[in-house]
Coordinates of C-alpha atoms (C1' of nucleotides) in Angstrom, one line a residue:
Chain A
M8 CA 135.3 107.0 100.3
Q9 CA 133.6 106.4 97.0
T10 CA 132.3 102.8 96.3
I11 CA 133.5 101.7 93.1
G12 CA 131.7 99.7 90.3
T13 CA 131.9 96.9 88.3
L14 CA 133.7 98.6 85.4
G15 CA 136.5 99.8 87.8
Y16 CA 137.1 96.3 88.9
A17 CA 137.2 95.2 85.1
L18 CA 140.0 98.0 84.8
L19 CA 141.9 96.9 87.9
G20 CA 141.8 93.1 86.9
L21 CA 143.5 94.0 83.8
L22 CA 145.9 96.4 85.3
A23 CA 146.9 94.0 87.9
R24 CA 148.6 91.9 85.3
E25 CA 150.4 94.8 83.4
P26 CA 150.6 98.6 83.1
L27 CA 148.4 99.7 80.2
S28 CA 147.2 102.9 78.7
G29 CA 143.4 103.7 78.1
Y30 CA 143.8 102.8 74.7
D31 CA 145.3 99.3 75.6
L32 CA 142.3 98.9 78.1
A33 CA 139.7 99.9 75.5
Q34 CA 141.2 97.4 73.0
R35 CA 141.0 94.7 75.6
L36 CA 137.4 95.3 76.8
G37 CA 136.4 95.8 73.2
E38 CA 137.8 92.6 71.7
R39 CA 140.2 90.3 73.4
V40 CA 138.6 89.9 76.9
A41 CA 135.2 90.1 75.3
F42 CA 133.6 87.0 76.6
F43 CA 132.8 88.1 80.2
W44 CA 132.5 92.0 80.1
G45 CA 133.3 94.8 77.9
A46 CA 133.1 98.8 77.7
G47 CA 133.6 101.5 74.8
H48 CA 136.9 104.3 75.6
S49 CA 133.9 107.0 76.4
Q50 CA 133.4 105.2 79.6
I51 CA 136.9 104.2 80.1
Y52 CA 138.7 107.1 80.4
P53 CA 136.8 109.0 83.0
E54 CA 136.8 105.7 85.2
L55 CA 140.3 105.7 84.9
R56 CA 140.2 109.4 86.4
K57 CA 138.1 108.2 89.2
L58 CA 140.1 105.4 90.2
E59 CA 143.2 107.7 90.2
R60 CA 141.1 110.5 92.7
A61 CA 140.7 107.1 94.8
G62 CA 144.3 106.4 94.9
L63 CA 143.8 103.2 93.1
V64 CA 145.7 103.8 90.0
S65 CA 148.7 106.1 89.2
H66 CA 149.7 107.1 85.5
K67 CA 152.8 108.4 83.9
R68 CA 153.0 110.1 80.5
V69 CA 155.2 108.1 78.2
A70 CA 156.6 109.8 75.1
Q71 CA 156.6 107.5 72.0
K72 CA 158.4 107.8 68.5
D73 CA 156.3 107.7 65.7
R74 CA 153.1 107.5 67.7
P75 CA 151.4 109.7 69.9
D76 CA 152.2 110.1 73.6
K77 CA 150.3 107.7 76.0
K78 CA 149.5 107.7 79.7
V79 CA 150.3 104.5 81.1
H80 CA 148.3 103.3 84.2
R81 CA 149.8 101.0 87.1
I82 CA 147.6 99.6 89.7
T83 CA 148.6 100.8 93.3
A84 CA 149.0 98.5 96.3
K85 CA 145.6 100.0 97.9
G86 CA 144.2 99.2 94.4
R87 CA 145.3 95.5 94.4
D88 CA 144.1 94.9 97.9
L89 CA 140.8 96.4 96.9
L90 CA 140.6 94.0 93.5
A91 CA 141.5 91.1 95.8
R92 CA 138.9 91.7 98.4
W93 CA 136.1 92.0 95.8
V94 CA 137.0 88.7 94.3
T95 CA 135.4 87.0 97.2
T96 CA 132.7 89.4 98.2
P97 CA 129.3 88.0 98.4
Y98 CA 127.4 88.6 95.1
E99 CA 124.0 88.5 93.2
P100 CA 124.4 87.7 89.8
A101 CA 122.4 90.3 87.4
P102 CA 119.9 88.8 85.0
L103 CA 121.7 87.8 81.9
K104 CA 120.7 89.6 78.6
D105 CA 120.7 87.7 75.2
E106 CA 118.9 89.8 72.2
L107 CA 119.5 86.5 70.0
L108 CA 117.3 84.3 72.7
L109 CA 114.8 87.2 72.8
R110 CA 114.5 87.2 69.3
V111 CA 114.1 83.2 69.2
Y112 CA 111.4 83.4 71.9
S113 CA 109.0 85.3 69.0
V114 CA 110.4 83.3 66.0
W115 CA 107.4 81.7 65.7
L116 CA 105.9 84.8 64.3
A117 CA 108.3 85.2 61.5
E118 CA 109.2 83.2 58.2
P119 CA 111.1 80.5 59.0
A120 CA 113.4 80.7 56.2
Q121 CA 114.2 84.3 56.9
A122 CA 114.5 83.3 60.7
A123 CA 117.0 80.2 59.7
A124 CA 119.4 82.8 57.6
L125 CA 119.9 84.8 60.6
L126 CA 120.7 82.0 62.7
R127 CA 122.8 80.6 60.2
G128 CA 124.9 84.2 60.2
E129 CA 125.0 84.3 64.0
E130 CA 126.4 80.4 63.9
Q131 CA 128.9 81.6 61.4
R132 CA 130.1 84.7 63.9
H133 CA 130.0 82.0 66.8
R134 CA 132.2 79.5 65.2
E135 CA 134.8 82.3 64.1
R136 CA 134.9 83.3 67.9
L137 CA 135.4 80.0 68.8
A138 CA 138.1 79.3 66.2
R139 CA 139.9 82.5 67.7
Y140 CA 139.5 81.1 71.4
R141 CA 141.0 78.1 70.3
G142 CA 143.9 79.9 69.2
F143 CA 144.3 81.4 72.7
E144 CA 144.1 78.1 74.1
A145 CA 147.0 76.6 71.9
Q146 CA 149.5 79.7 72.7
I147 CA 148.4 79.1 76.6
L148 CA 148.9 75.7 76.4
E149 CA 152.5 76.4 74.6
H150 CA 153.8 79.0 76.7
W151 CA 151.8 78.6 80.3
K152 CA 151.7 75.0 80.8
A153 CA 153.6 75.1 84.1
D154 CA 150.9 77.9 85.3
L155 CA 148.0 75.9 84.8
D156 CA 147.9 74.3 88.0
D157 CA 149.0 76.9 90.2
A158 CA 145.8 78.9 91.5
R159 CA 148.1 81.9 92.7
S160 CA 149.0 82.6 89.0
P161 CA 147.1 85.2 86.7
N162 CA 147.9 83.0 83.5
F163 CA 146.0 80.2 85.4
A164 CA 142.8 82.6 86.1
T165 CA 143.0 83.6 82.4
W166 CA 143.0 79.8 81.4
A167 CA 139.7 79.4 83.9
T168 CA 137.9 82.4 82.3
L169 CA 138.9 81.0 78.5
R170 CA 137.6 77.6 79.4
R171 CA 134.2 78.9 80.4
G172 CA 134.4 81.1 77.4
L173 CA 135.3 78.1 74.8
E174 CA 132.4 75.7 76.2
H175 CA 129.8 78.8 75.7
E176 CA 130.5 79.3 72.4
K177 CA 130.9 75.7 71.9
G178 CA 127.3 75.2 73.0
Y179 CA 125.8 78.3 71.2
V180 CA 127.2 77.1 67.9
A181 CA 125.7 73.4 68.6
W182 CA 122.1 74.9 69.2
L183 CA 122.1 77.4 66.8
G184 CA 122.9 74.6 64.0
W185 CA 120.2 72.7 65.6
L186 CA 117.7 75.4 65.4
A187 CA 118.6 76.4 62.0
G188 CA 118.2 73.1 61.0
V189 CA 114.7 72.6 62.1
L190 CA 113.9 76.3 60.9
E191 CA 115.3 75.2 57.4
R192 CA 113.0 72.0 57.2
A193 CA 110.0 74.1 58.0
T194 CA 110.1 75.9 55.1
Chain B
M23 CA 107.5 107.6 64.7
Q24 CA 109.5 106.5 67.9
T25 CA 111.7 103.6 67.8
I26 CA 111.0 100.8 70.3
G27 CA 114.1 99.3 72.4
T28 CA 114.5 95.9 73.4
L29 CA 112.6 96.1 76.3
G30 CA 109.8 96.8 74.2
Y31 CA 110.0 94.0 72.3
A32 CA 110.4 91.8 75.5
L33 CA 107.1 92.9 76.7
L34 CA 105.8 92.7 73.1
G35 CA 107.1 88.9 73.0
L36 CA 105.1 88.1 76.2
L37 CA 102.3 89.6 75.1
A38 CA 101.9 88.2 71.8
R39 CA 101.3 84.5 73.6
E40 CA 98.5 85.8 76.2
P41 CA 97.1 89.2 77.6
L42 CA 99.0 90.1 80.8
S43 CA 99.1 92.8 83.6
G44 CA 102.3 94.6 84.0
Y45 CA 102.7 93.1 87.6
D46 CA 102.5 89.7 85.5
L47 CA 105.1 90.9 83.0
A48 CA 107.5 91.8 86.2
Q49 CA 106.9 88.3 87.5
R50 CA 108.1 86.7 84.0
L51 CA 110.9 89.3 83.4
G52 CA 112.1 88.8 87.2
E53 CA 112.0 85.2 87.6
R54 CA 110.4 82.8 84.9
V55 CA 112.0 83.9 81.5
A56 CA 114.9 85.4 83.2
F57 CA 117.3 83.0 81.3
F58 CA 117.5 85.3 78.4
W59 CA 116.0 88.8 79.7
G60 CA 115.3 90.6 83.0
A61 CA 113.7 94.1 84.2
G62 CA 112.2 95.5 87.4
H63 CA 108.2 96.8 87.6
S64 CA 109.6 100.6 87.6
Q65 CA 111.0 100.2 83.7
I66 CA 107.9 97.9 82.9
Y67 CA 105.0 100.2 83.6
P68 CA 106.2 103.5 81.8
E69 CA 107.4 101.3 79.2
L70 CA 103.6 99.8 78.7
R71 CA 102.7 103.4 78.3
K72 CA 105.1 104.3 75.9
L73 CA 104.0 101.2 73.6
E74 CA 100.5 102.0 74.0
R75 CA 101.0 105.6 72.8
A76 CA 102.5 104.0 69.9
G77 CA 99.7 102.0 69.2
L78 CA 101.4 98.4 70.0
V79 CA 99.6 97.6 72.9
S80 CA 96.1 98.3 74.4
H81 CA 95.0 97.7 77.9
K82 CA 91.4 97.4 79.8
R83 CA 91.0 97.4 83.7
V84 CA 89.4 94.2 85.2
A85 CA 88.3 94.1 88.5
Q86 CA 89.0 91.2 91.0
K87 CA 87.3 90.0 94.0
D88 CA 89.8 89.8 96.9
R89 CA 92.6 91.7 95.1
P90 CA 93.2 95.1 93.7
D91 CA 92.1 96.0 90.2
K92 CA 94.4 95.5 87.6
K93 CA 95.2 96.5 83.9
V94 CA 95.2 93.5 81.4
H95 CA 97.4 94.3 78.4
R96 CA 96.6 92.9 74.8
I97 CA 98.9 93.3 71.8
T98 CA 97.5 95.2 69.0
A99 CA 97.8 93.9 65.3
K100 CA 100.1 96.5 64.5
G101 CA 102.2 95.4 67.6
R102 CA 102.2 92.0 66.4
D103 CA 103.4 93.1 62.7
L104 CA 106.3 95.2 64.4
L105 CA 107.4 92.3 66.5
A106 CA 107.5 89.9 63.9
R107 CA 109.8 92.2 61.4
W108 CA 111.9 92.6 64.2
V109 CA 112.9 88.9 64.7
T110 CA 114.7 88.8 61.5
T111 CA 116.0 92.2 61.3
P112 CA 120.0 92.4 61.2
Y113 CA 121.3 92.6 64.6
E114 CA 125.0 93.1 66.1
P115 CA 125.2 91.3 69.4
A116 CA 125.8 93.2 72.8
P117 CA 129.3 92.2 74.4
L118 CA 128.1 89.7 77.3
K119 CA 128.9 90.7 80.9
D120 CA 129.1 88.0 83.4
E121 CA 130.6 89.4 86.7
L122 CA 131.6 86.2 88.1
L123 CA 133.6 85.7 85.1
L124 CA 135.2 89.0 85.9
R125 CA 136.0 88.0 89.6
V126 CA 137.3 84.6 88.3
Y127 CA 139.8 86.9 86.0
S128 CA 141.3 88.2 89.2
V129 CA 140.9 85.0 91.5
W130 CA 144.8 84.6 91.6
L131 CA 145.0 87.2 94.0
A132 CA 142.6 86.0 96.5
E133 CA 142.7 83.3 99.0
P134 CA 141.9 79.7 97.1
A135 CA 139.8 78.5 99.9
Q136 CA 137.5 81.4 100.1
A137 CA 137.1 81.7 96.4
A138 CA 136.3 77.9 96.5
A139 CA 133.4 78.7 98.9
L140 CA 132.1 81.5 96.6
L141 CA 132.1 79.2 93.6
R142 CA 130.5 76.0 95.3
G143 CA 127.8 78.8 96.6
E144 CA 127.4 79.9 92.7
E145 CA 127.6 75.9 91.9
Q146 CA 124.7 75.5 94.2
R147 CA 122.7 78.1 92.7
H148 CA 123.1 77.3 89.1
R149 CA 122.0 73.5 90.0
E150 CA 118.8 74.9 91.4
R151 CA 118.1 76.8 88.5
L152 CA 119.0 73.9 86.2
A153 CA 116.6 71.5 88.3
R154 CA 113.6 74.4 88.0
Y155 CA 114.3 74.1 84.2
R156 CA 114.1 70.7 83.9
G157 CA 110.8 70.9 85.6
F158 CA 109.8 73.3 82.9
E159 CA 111.0 70.9 80.0
A160 CA 109.1 67.8 81.6
Q161 CA 105.9 70.2 81.6
I162 CA 106.7 70.8 78.0
L163 CA 107.6 67.1 76.9
E164 CA 104.1 66.5 78.7
H165 CA 101.6 68.6 77.5
W166 CA 103.1 70.3 74.2
K167 CA 104.6 67.3 72.6
A168 CA 102.7 68.1 69.3
D169 CA 103.9 71.4 68.9
L170 CA 108.0 70.9 69.3
D171 CA 108.3 70.5 65.6
D172 CA 106.1 73.1 64.6
A173 CA 108.1 76.0 64.0
R174 CA 104.9 78.3 64.0
S175 CA 103.9 77.7 67.3
P176 CA 104.9 79.8 70.4
N177 CA 105.4 76.8 72.3
F178 CA 108.2 75.8 69.6
A179 CA 109.9 78.7 70.6
T180 CA 109.4 78.5 74.1
W181 CA 111.2 75.3 73.8
A182 CA 113.9 76.4 71.5
T183 CA 114.9 79.1 74.2
L184 CA 114.5 76.7 77.1
R185 CA 117.0 74.3 75.3
R186 CA 119.6 76.8 75.5
G187 CA 118.9 77.7 78.9
L188 CA 119.3 74.2 79.8
E189 CA 122.8 73.8 78.2
H190 CA 123.9 77.2 79.5
E191 CA 123.3 76.0 83.1
K192 CA 124.6 72.4 82.7
G193 CA 127.8 74.2 81.0
Y194 CA 127.9 76.6 84.0
V195 CA 127.7 74.0 86.5
A196 CA 130.4 71.7 85.2
W197 CA 132.8 74.6 84.7
L198 CA 132.0 75.5 88.7
G199 CA 132.6 72.2 89.6
W200 CA 135.8 72.0 87.8
L201 CA 137.3 75.3 89.0
A202 CA 136.2 75.2 92.7
G203 CA 137.8 71.6 92.7
V204 CA 141.0 73.1 91.6
L205 CA 140.8 75.8 94.0
E206 CA 140.2 73.7 97.0
R207 CA 143.2 71.4 95.9
A208 CA 145.5 74.4 96.2
T209 CA 144.9 75.2 99.4
Chain C
dG17 C1' 99.2 94.1 114.8
dG18 C1' 102.3 92.8 111.4
dA19 C1' 103.9 90.6 107.6
dC20 C1' 103.3 88.9 102.7
dG21 C1' 101.2 88.9 98.0
dC22 C1' 98.8 91.4 94.6
dA23 C1' 98.9 95.9 92.1
dT24 C1' 100.7 100.4 89.9
dG25 C1' 103.1 104.1 89.8
dT26 C1' 107.5 108.0 90.3
dA27 C1' 111.8 110.2 91.4
dA28 C1' 116.7 110.1 92.0
dT29 C1' 120.7 108.2 90.5
dA30 C1' 124.2 105.5 88.2
dG31 C1' 125.5 103.0 84.3
dG32 C1' 126.2 102.9 79.3
dT33 C1' 126.1 104.2 74.2
dT34 C1' 126.6 107.0 70.3
dA35 C1' 128.0 111.0 68.5
dC36 C1' 131.1 115.0 68.7
dA37 C1' 136.1 116.6 68.7
dT38 C1' 141.2 116.9 68.2
dG39 C1' 145.6 115.5 66.4
dA40 C1' 149.7 112.8 65.2
dT41 C1' 152.0 109.2 61.9
dT42 C1' 152.0 105.5 58.6
dA43 C1' 150.7 103.1 54.2
dC44 C1' 148.4 103.3 49.9
Chain D
dG2 C1' 144.9 113.3 49.2
dT3 C1' 142.8 109.7 51.9
dA4 C1' 142.3 106.0 55.0
dA5 C1' 143.8 103.6 59.1
dT6 C1' 145.9 103.3 63.5
dC7 C1' 147.2 105.5 67.6
dA8 C1' 145.8 108.0 71.3
dT9 C1' 142.8 111.1 74.3
dG10 C1' 139.0 113.3 75.8
dT11 C1' 133.7 115.4 76.5
dA12 C1' 128.7 115.9 75.8
dA13 C1' 124.1 114.3 74.8
dC14 C1' 121.0 110.7 75.1
dC15 C1' 119.0 106.1 76.3
dT16 C1' 118.8 102.4 79.9
dA17 C1' 118.5 100.4 84.0
dT18 C1' 118.8 100.4 89.5
dT19 C1' 117.3 101.5 94.0
dA20 C1' 114.3 104.0 96.7
dC21 C1' 110.1 106.3 97.5
dA22 C1' 105.1 106.1 97.8
dT23 C1' 100.7 104.1 98.3
dG24 C1' 96.5 101.0 99.2
dC25 C1' 93.9 96.6 99.5
dG26 C1' 93.0 91.8 101.5
dT27 C1' 94.6 87.3 103.8
dC28 C1' 97.2 85.0 107.0
dC29 C1' 99.3 84.2 111.1

DNA sequence: GGACGCATGTAATAGGTTACATGATTAC
DNA sequence: GTAATCATGTAACCTATTACATGCGTCC
């Protein structure tokens, strides 16, 4: 029995909610769920084959009119069990990596005005992300209100991760605004 | 001319402040500066050789009594220039990866009590990290007060990254406490 | 004698990104 | 025709982790 990696659990976590094609999975890991994991399609397709060989997912080819065929992947009972057990497995956090913070660590060597411009651009990027997350939040509060105190509901779990994403973006925007302001005043 | 990667800039960023051995660099990237980057010694030693071949750092062997010799690395003028230019180079953020968030995304499949226990453990870990960062903050406010409004000072840059680290840990602790509470009440 | 901290490296493997590759259909 | 979206894959390369490997000195 081969051990499955974090990407595998990311795919299983998405498939535990709904059957999806490799393309769909790549969309979610490239854009929508991007506040806690990410992957490109070139990593996803081979990983799906691996999960299938391990009996954790199965697929069915589905013909579509007006579009190419797709392979719809479904999680198996075995896959669901493995995923459920993984959630509470003891864990060591990976060191977090943030290239922008790393750049700021050396910002004292750069022109303050140039650095401030870069940071204002990032502030804008994170404001947009925050707005997008607030949009998700509004939809959740509108459609899933009843699930938000039910720990057994997938919608509750989505809500929980989104709350963290929202706080992260809020804090990041505030920090970027503060730092850009300091650098602008230093010119 | 070879292009240098993010790890290379992490090492240059540390060496721009003070000369350090490979061992020292590994300490900082494994523990102290860990709120924005990380690396193990097996990655650091080869990378230092690479930076040296590119003329960005130089080293000098220093004998010590009671301890093995060490190689003290120093950034060159060329290295400092490259680092300063990199800081304001246009950049695309890497998707962030947080395995704990990924687990929470599937928490609806797990026993709430077990999940809550894992989260309380993480809450404790982050509380400790927060306390450590507050200790750094106290030292900075005591010794570097005069530098904190000088954008050209390395101490200002350290302070700026630490502020982000503090906010990150505060937000994480609050979120973990909230989520663990919800899961405990669901038992 | 054994564990621990200092100090430096290499080798094997796993994980991830970028580029290559193909092909259908729809909208402009 | 040509760009965009849907859809699936492979190959080459780079990055990062884990394990292997060595050796001195101090403390218990």
